[in-house]
Tab-separated table of C-alpha atoms (C1' of nucleotides) in Angstrom:
chain	number	residue	atom	x	y	z
A	21	MET	CA	112.491	94.112	167.852
A	22	PRO	CA	111.744	96.910	167.159
A	23	HIS	CA	113.966	100.497	168.205
A	24	THR	CA	114.629	98.222	170.818
A	25	GLU	CA	118.140	100.669	170.142
A	26	THR	CA	118.304	103.945	171.617
A	27	SER	CA	116.855	107.301	170.029
A	28	PRO	CA	116.262	111.459	170.956
A	29	GLU	CA	112.441	110.389	169.712
A	30	ARG	CA	112.413	107.894	172.860
A	31	ASP	CA	113.765	109.343	175.516
A	32	LEU	CA	111.590	112.414	175.097
A	33	LEU	CA	109.072	109.787	174.416
A	34	ARG	CA	110.702	107.718	177.902
A	35	SER	CA	110.388	110.741	180.138
A	36	ALA	CA	107.212	112.052	179.704
A	37	GLY	CA	105.990	108.649	180.556
A	38	LEU	CA	104.801	107.588	177.626
A	39	ARG	CA	106.377	103.909	176.213
A	40	ALA	CA	108.725	104.002	173.099
A	41	THR	CA	106.388	102.836	170.687
A	42	ASP	CA	106.885	103.771	166.997
A	43	PRO	CA	104.327	105.175	165.915
A	44	ARG	CA	104.814	107.475	168.539
A	45	ILE	CA	108.237	108.084	168.116
A	46	GLU	CA	107.563	107.626	163.758
A	47	THR	CA	104.950	110.619	165.192
A	48	LEU	CA	107.806	112.955	166.607
A	49	ARG	CA	109.795	112.442	163.584
A	50	ALA	CA	107.352	113.187	161.283
A	51	LEU	CA	106.889	116.978	163.209
A	52	GLU	CA	110.143	117.769	162.708
A	53	THR	CA	110.387	117.050	159.977
A	54	HIS	CA	106.540	118.766	158.572
A	55	PRO	CA	105.703	121.581	161.270
A	56	HIS	CA	102.314	122.445	161.353
A	57	ALA	CA	101.434	119.522	159.795
A	58	ASP	CA	97.795	117.823	160.581
A	59	ALA	CA	96.736	114.456	161.502
A	60	GLN	CA	96.460	113.632	157.593
A	61	GLU	CA	99.381	114.688	156.795
A	62	VAL	CA	101.125	112.934	159.841
A	63	PHE	CA	99.598	109.988	159.173
A	64	ASP	CA	100.936	109.738	155.699
A	65	ALA	CA	104.116	110.188	156.571
A	66	VAL	CA	104.204	107.710	159.576
A	67	SER	CA	102.452	105.182	156.722
A	68	SER	CA	105.867	105.520	154.711
A	69	VAL	CA	107.860	103.603	157.333
A	70	LEU	CA	104.888	101.958	159.106
A	71	PRO	CA	102.738	100.842	156.393
A	72	ASP	CA	100.220	99.261	158.190
A	73	THR	CA	99.510	102.312	160.998
A	74	SER	CA	95.586	103.699	160.940
A	75	LEU	CA	94.855	107.098	161.106
A	76	GLN	CA	92.945	106.330	164.255
A	77	ALA	CA	96.189	105.470	166.143
A	78	ILE	CA	97.185	108.765	165.291
A	79	TYR	CA	94.883	110.093	166.460
A	80	GLY	CA	95.800	108.492	169.252
A	81	VAL	CA	99.251	109.729	168.944
A	82	LEU	CA	99.410	112.956	169.535
A	83	SER	CA	96.696	113.384	172.259
A	84	ALA	CA	98.664	111.431	174.049
A	85	LEU	CA	101.439	113.697	173.334
A	86	THR	CA	99.795	116.711	173.575
A	87	ASP	CA	98.306	115.884	176.681
A	88	THR	CA	101.489	115.355	178.024
A	89	GLY	CA	102.643	118.907	176.403
A	90	LEU	CA	105.232	117.574	174.367
A	91	VAL	CA	103.493	118.776	171.041
A	92	ARG	CA	101.915	121.241	170.907
A	93	ARG	CA	98.003	121.239	169.135
A	94	ILE	CA	96.519	123.932	167.047
A	95	GLU	CA	93.408	125.327	165.709
A	96	PRO	CA	93.228	128.318	163.003
A	97	ALA	CA	89.622	128.549	162.346
A	98	GLY	CA	87.840	126.970	159.281
A	99	SER	CA	91.542	124.100	159.576
A	100	PRO	CA	91.923	120.700	161.539
A	101	ALA	CA	93.098	121.007	163.780
A	102	ARG	CA	97.315	121.004	163.090
A	103	TYR	CA	99.978	120.635	165.556
A	104	GLU	CA	103.709	121.284	166.238
A	105	LEU	CA	106.708	120.294	168.260
A	106	ARG	CA	106.914	122.323	170.947
A	107	VAL	CA	110.377	123.960	170.852
A	108	GLY	CA	110.399	126.871	173.450
A	109	ASP	CA	107.516	129.229	173.461
A	110	ASN	CA	107.958	132.409	172.248
A	111	HIS	CA	106.133	132.240	169.309
A	112	HIS	CA	102.589	132.886	167.712
A	113	HIS	CA	101.306	131.697	164.011
A	114	ILE	CA	99.983	133.506	161.269
A	115	VAL	CA	97.651	132.591	158.835
A	116	CYS	CA	97.663	132.160	155.094
A	117	SER	CA	94.009	133.581	154.910
A	118	LYS	CA	93.815	131.901	150.995
A	119	CYS	CA	95.276	128.505	151.331
A	120	GLY	CA	95.977	128.433	154.921
A	121	ALA	CA	99.258	127.760	155.193
A	122	ILE	CA	101.187	128.379	158.410
A	123	GLY	CA	104.049	129.840	160.443
A	124	ASP	CA	105.604	131.257	162.854
A	125	VAL	CA	106.211	134.190	164.135
A	126	ASP	CA	108.482	135.201	166.889
A	127	CYS	CA	106.537	137.307	170.240
A	128	ALA	CA	105.327	140.204	169.403
A	129	VAL	CA	107.398	143.335	169.994
A	130	GLY	CA	106.431	145.430	173.639
A	131	HIS	CA	103.599	143.127	174.800
A	132	ALA	CA	103.968	141.318	177.637
A	133	PRO	CA	101.551	144.509	178.750
A	134	CYS	CA	100.097	144.175	175.233
A	135	LEU	CA	98.032	140.770	176.775
A	136	THR	CA	96.808	142.659	179.812
A	137	PRO	CA	92.978	142.909	178.706
A	138	SER	CA	91.147	145.232	180.811
A	139	THR	CA	88.695	143.748	181.499
A	140	THR	CA	87.561	139.835	181.592
A	141	SER	CA	83.619	139.888	182.426
A	142	GLY	CA	84.345	138.648	185.531
A	143	PHE	CA	86.721	135.698	183.604
A	144	THR	CA	89.427	133.953	185.364
A	145	LEU	CA	92.582	134.229	182.853
A	146	THR	CA	95.029	132.177	182.273
A	147	THR	CA	96.330	132.260	178.607
A	148	ALA	CA	96.619	134.423	175.485
A	149	GLU	CA	96.835	133.748	172.277
A	150	VAL	CA	97.234	135.881	168.943
A	151	THR	CA	97.404	134.051	165.938
A	152	TYR	CA	97.689	137.319	162.852
A	153	TRP	CA	95.904	136.569	159.038
A	154	GLY	CA	97.117	137.817	156.560
A	155	LEU	CA	98.902	135.576	152.849
A	156	CYS	CA	101.464	133.493	152.648
A	157	PRO	CA	104.655	134.958	150.123
A	158	ASP	CA	102.885	132.522	147.374
A	159	CYS	CA	99.391	133.234	147.554
A	160	ALA	CA	100.882	137.548	147.305
A	161	ALA	CA	102.634	136.566	144.551
A	162	ALA	CA	99.418	134.816	142.358
A	163	PRO	CA	96.716	137.582	143.601
A	164	LEU	CA	94.991	137.621	139.414
A	165	THR	CA	94.036	133.054	140.211
B	12	MET	CA	52.777	139.345	153.960
B	13	PRO	CA	55.110	138.879	155.723
B	14	HIS	CA	57.489	142.064	157.622
B	15	THR	CA	55.891	144.763	155.152
B	16	GLU	CA	56.605	146.628	157.650
B	17	THR	CA	59.266	148.339	158.028
B	18	SER	CA	61.866	147.053	160.987
B	19	PRO	CA	65.765	148.347	162.265
B	20	GLU	CA	66.859	144.794	160.886
B	21	ARG	CA	64.637	145.182	158.442
B	22	ASP	CA	66.760	148.061	157.299
B	23	LEU	CA	70.197	147.200	158.498
B	24	LEU	CA	69.541	144.372	155.300
B	25	ARG	CA	69.244	146.278	152.611
B	26	SER	CA	71.134	148.666	153.642
B	27	ALA	CA	73.391	145.468	153.195
B	28	GLY	CA	72.167	144.691	149.476
B	29	LEU	CA	69.922	142.014	150.990
B	30	ARG	CA	66.510	141.018	151.544
B	31	ALA	CA	64.965	141.102	154.470
B	32	THR	CA	63.358	137.733	154.313
B	33	ASP	CA	62.190	136.634	157.585
B	34	PRO	CA	64.455	134.413	158.833
B	35	ARG	CA	67.463	137.015	157.893
B	36	ILE	CA	65.503	139.459	160.590
B	37	GLU	CA	64.820	136.951	163.273
B	38	THR	CA	68.736	135.261	162.870
B	39	LEU	CA	69.484	139.117	164.057
B	40	ARG	CA	67.135	139.286	166.506
B	41	ALA	CA	68.044	136.356	167.704
B	42	LEU	CA	71.489	137.173	168.473
B	43	GLU	CA	70.658	140.484	169.840
B	44	THR	CA	69.622	138.672	172.888
B	45	HIS	CA	71.785	135.606	172.169
B	46	PRO	CA	75.573	136.866	172.312
B	47	HIS	CA	77.924	134.381	170.939
B	48	ALA	CA	75.483	131.739	169.679
B	49	ASP	CA	76.004	128.293	166.702
B	50	ALA	CA	74.035	128.136	164.703
B	51	GLN	CA	72.422	125.841	166.673
B	52	GLU	CA	71.249	128.229	168.974
B	53	VAL	CA	70.487	130.632	166.354
B	54	PHE	CA	67.474	127.366	165.142
B	55	ASP	CA	66.559	126.941	167.822
B	56	ALA	CA	65.520	130.435	168.703
B	57	VAL	CA	64.614	131.302	165.209
B	58	SER	CA	62.239	127.827	165.371
B	59	SER	CA	60.104	129.592	168.002
B	60	VAL	CA	59.081	132.056	166.251
B	61	LEU	CA	59.421	130.923	162.755
B	62	PRO	CA	58.596	126.709	162.891
B	63	ASP	CA	59.698	126.576	159.317
B	64	THR	CA	62.566	127.284	159.127
B	65	SER	CA	65.237	124.730	158.337
B	66	LEU	CA	68.815	124.147	159.671
B	67	GLN	CA	70.431	124.653	156.401
B	68	ALA	CA	68.428	127.987	156.332
B	69	ILE	CA	69.864	129.596	159.326
B	70	TYR	CA	73.572	127.848	157.682
B	71	GLY	CA	72.664	130.109	154.915
B	72	VAL	CA	71.554	133.265	156.857
B	73	LEU	CA	75.054	133.362	158.670
B	74	SER	CA	77.063	133.231	155.813
B	75	ALA	CA	75.289	135.648	153.920
B	76	LEU	CA	75.338	138.024	156.932
B	77	THR	CA	79.390	137.264	157.769
B	78	ASP	CA	79.763	137.527	153.947
B	79	THR	CA	78.222	141.449	154.510
B	80	GLY	CA	79.943	142.400	157.332
B	81	LEU	CA	77.045	142.452	159.824
B	82	VAL	CA	77.787	139.135	161.690
B	83	ARG	CA	81.134	137.879	162.905
B	84	ARG	CA	81.652	134.722	163.165
B	85	ILE	CA	84.334	133.367	166.237
B	86	GLU	CA	85.368	129.983	165.313
B	87	PRO	CA	88.031	128.646	169.844
B	88	ALA	CA	89.179	125.870	168.708
B	89	GLY	CA	87.301	122.738	170.481
B	90	SER	CA	83.606	124.933	169.769
B	91	PRO	CA	81.242	125.210	166.485
B	92	ALA	CA	81.923	128.138	164.800
B	93	ARG	CA	79.806	131.196	166.723
B	94	TYR	CA	78.115	134.237	165.626
B	95	GLU	CA	77.911	137.887	166.743
B	96	LEU	CA	76.370	140.742	165.611
B	97	ARG	CA	78.786	143.918	164.499
B	98	VAL	CA	78.691	146.100	167.031
B	99	GLY	CA	82.016	148.457	166.004
B	100	ASP	CA	85.062	146.588	166.709
B	101	ASN	CA	87.842	147.234	169.356
B	102	HIS	CA	87.369	143.942	171.948
B	103	HIS	CA	88.285	140.540	172.349
B	104	HIS	CA	86.931	137.282	173.638
B	105	ILE	CA	87.710	135.201	176.872
B	106	VAL	CA	87.015	130.869	176.024
B	107	CYS	CA	86.100	128.885	179.370
B	108	SER	CA	88.026	126.589	178.377
B	109	LYS	CA	86.368	124.288	180.942
B	110	CYS	CA	82.642	124.509	179.476
B	111	GLY	CA	83.542	126.656	175.709
B	112	ALA	CA	80.763	129.380	177.495
B	113	ILE	CA	82.238	132.509	175.880
B	114	GLY	CA	82.679	136.495	176.871
B	115	ASP	CA	83.675	140.041	175.753
B	116	VAL	CA	87.060	141.798	176.717
B	117	ASP	CA	87.800	144.462	175.907
B	118	CYS	CA	90.948	146.048	173.669
B	119	ALA	CA	93.853	145.188	175.595
B	120	VAL	CA	95.116	147.573	177.499
B	121	GLY	CA	98.671	149.643	175.702
B	122	HIS	CA	98.609	147.365	172.500
B	123	ALA	CA	99.291	149.009	169.148
B	124	PRO	CA	102.756	147.863	169.579
B	125	CYS	CA	102.398	144.824	170.956
B	126	LEU	CA	100.680	144.018	167.916
B	127	THR	CA	102.606	143.546	165.651
B	128	PRO	CA	104.559	140.666	165.076
B	129	SER	CA	108.878	141.787	164.812
B	130	THR	CA	109.059	138.541	161.708
B	131	THR	CA	106.464	137.708	160.008
B	132	SER	CA	108.090	134.789	157.783
B	133	GLY	CA	107.699	135.822	154.288
B	134	PHE	CA	103.507	136.636	154.921
B	135	THR	CA	102.244	139.627	154.582
B	136	LEU	CA	100.017	140.620	157.217
B	137	THR	CA	96.392	142.096	157.378
B	138	THR	CA	95.393	140.703	160.812
B	139	ALA	CA	95.865	140.112	164.823
B	140	GLU	CA	93.639	138.280	166.603
B	141	VAL	CA	93.706	137.855	170.003
B	142	THR	CA	91.528	134.818	171.934
B	143	TYR	CA	91.934	135.347	175.974
B	144	TRP	CA	91.617	131.398	177.577
B	145	GLY	CA	90.478	131.260	181.409
B	146	LEU	CA	88.051	129.965	184.146
B	147	CYS	CA	84.478	131.946	183.063
B	148	PRO	CA	82.216	132.575	186.706
B	149	ASP	CA	80.545	129.395	187.052
B	150	CYS	CA	82.880	126.770	186.508
B	151	ALA	CA	84.871	129.236	188.874
B	152	ALA	CA	83.064	128.429	191.326
B	153	ALA	CA	82.398	124.832	190.142
B	154	PRO	CA	86.547	122.881	190.280
B	155	LEU	CA	85.941	119.845	192.390
B	156	THR	CA	83.818	117.894	189.995
C	28	DC	C1'	50.720	142.573	139.517
C	29	DC	C1'	54.485	139.518	137.053
C	30	DT	C1'	58.541	138.507	136.819
C	31	DC	C1'	62.793	136.715	138.218
C	32	DA	C1'	67.379	136.229	140.788
C	33	DG	C1'	68.388	135.953	145.348
C	34	DT	C1'	66.590	132.243	149.199
C	35	DT	C1'	64.286	128.516	151.359
C	36	DT	C1'	63.153	123.298	151.818
C	37	DT	C1'	64.487	119.153	151.696
C	38	DG	C1'	67.267	115.206	151.076
C	39	DA	C1'	71.945	113.901	150.408
C	40	DA	C1'	77.022	114.236	151.579
C	41	DT	C1'	81.119	114.559	152.769
C	42	DG	C1'	85.165	115.733	156.500
C	43	DA	C1'	87.016	115.704	160.734
C	44	DA	C1'	87.187	113.667	165.240
C	45	DT	C1'	85.648	110.344	168.959
C	46	DC	C1'	83.737	106.122	170.677
C	47	DA	C1'	84.196	100.644	171.722
C	48	DA	C1'	85.867	96.315	171.433
C	49	DA	C1'	89.447	93.316	170.869
C	50	DA	C1'	94.170	92.065	168.954
C	51	DT	C1'	98.016	93.396	170.287
C	52	DA	C1'	103.283	94.439	172.210
C	53	DA	C1'	105.889	97.829	176.037
C	54	DG	C1'	108.735	97.184	179.944
C	55	DC	C1'	107.907	96.458	184.189
C	56	DG	C1'	109.987	92.878	187.477
C	57	DC	C1'	111.500	88.007	188.140
D	16	DG	C1'	115.437	86.773	179.377
D	17	DC	C1'	110.272	85.520	180.356
D	18	DG	C1'	106.470	86.444	181.917
D	19	DC	C1'	102.450	89.290	183.632
D	20	DT	C1'	100.282	93.753	183.376
D	21	DT	C1'	98.596	97.397	181.613
D	22	DA	C1'	98.896	100.566	177.980
D	23	DT	C1'	98.762	101.060	173.353
D	24	DT	C1'	96.859	100.516	168.803
D	25	DT	C1'	94.155	97.878	165.132
D	26	DT	C1'	89.630	97.347	163.224
D	27	DG	C1'	85.523	99.082	163.028
D	28	DA	C1'	81.163	101.617	162.862
D	29	DT	C1'	80.067	106.510	165.161
D	30	DT	C1'	78.844	111.222	166.048
D	31	DC	C1'	79.053	116.175	165.069
D	32	DA	C1'	79.632	120.469	162.198
D	33	DT	C1'	79.221	121.785	158.629
D	34	DT	C1'	78.767	122.160	153.168
D	35	DC	C1'	76.430	120.705	148.230
D	36	DA	C1'	72.495	120.797	144.924
D	37	DA	C1'	68.291	120.571	142.991
D	38	DA	C1'	63.707	121.710	143.546
D	39	DA	C1'	60.482	124.836	145.442
D	40	DC	C1'	58.638	129.686	147.196
D	41	DT	C1'	59.330	134.090	147.277
D	42	DG	C1'	61.177	139.589	147.568
D	43	DA	C1'	61.178	143.469	145.644
D	44	DG	C1'	61.915	146.114	140.986
D	45	DG	C1'	59.466	147.382	137.388
DNA sequence: CCTCAGTTTTGAATGAATCAAAATAAGCGC
DNA sequence: GCGCTTATTTTGATTCATTCAAAACTGAGG
């Protein structure tokens, strides 16, 4: 009888109109523990609790969660897609250009105007996305490798 | 005797310390004609002039040009890598979330401060990248398909 | 014009992600 | 609680963009 009991993850799934399955519940838990994990990392984490889970199931879960807005997908250049729980929304990401590590960055200061482009080539603008690039603490500390 | 004559592309390559080969010259020309082209599109354009060129050669050319800063590589989520000639640097990109088309956008207004994050999770910041998302004129005109 | 390192060709391999059919199970109504 | 229906997962194969590697070639300095 898998997960007859209630849980925050179960409620979250149900309120989004999704069935509360074990892989989905464990995927949400994995993302709590591993922010910015990619599909493989989520799979590894879920597998340790549900050994019969397939990687394809994880892809399916992640895309269902992304479609319903429970999870956000980020795709930095040169990195596989990464996922994070949607927690409010005022933050961007900083990516280590050496090792690919990702950090959260609070919304830039003084910027409501910043993200308004001056021209849009005829496009209808819906969102602006900011990605910062730099070095994570570890890579900055080991510049000579 | 391929390209003994001088040309803007040849000079550009030589001044970057690269050998002026036909595939490189034609790749630069292809990017003048096709801004934001991906490797396949560059290959198609170059092939029409140099039928013996291989796709792998194009990948090699693009990575040499990118490494020397002659060309900039952009990688919007869900799109293969795209390339553009480095022309000054005050612009960002707007991507059509429906068809993937890309447009240039002049630097956002009033923004020197905008791209300064308030916290950086311990990362050393080097650059900030802005990507706008929206609908291109064509996709905005055909919302019912 | 010759030589050699930088390039390209040719052919194969990788990694991330998607597709599809069959098997399974969540949660509705009874 | 019990089936039924449909959403979800499993299983297995496939696509696409990109990279790797060895051999053949060629630009350009001497």
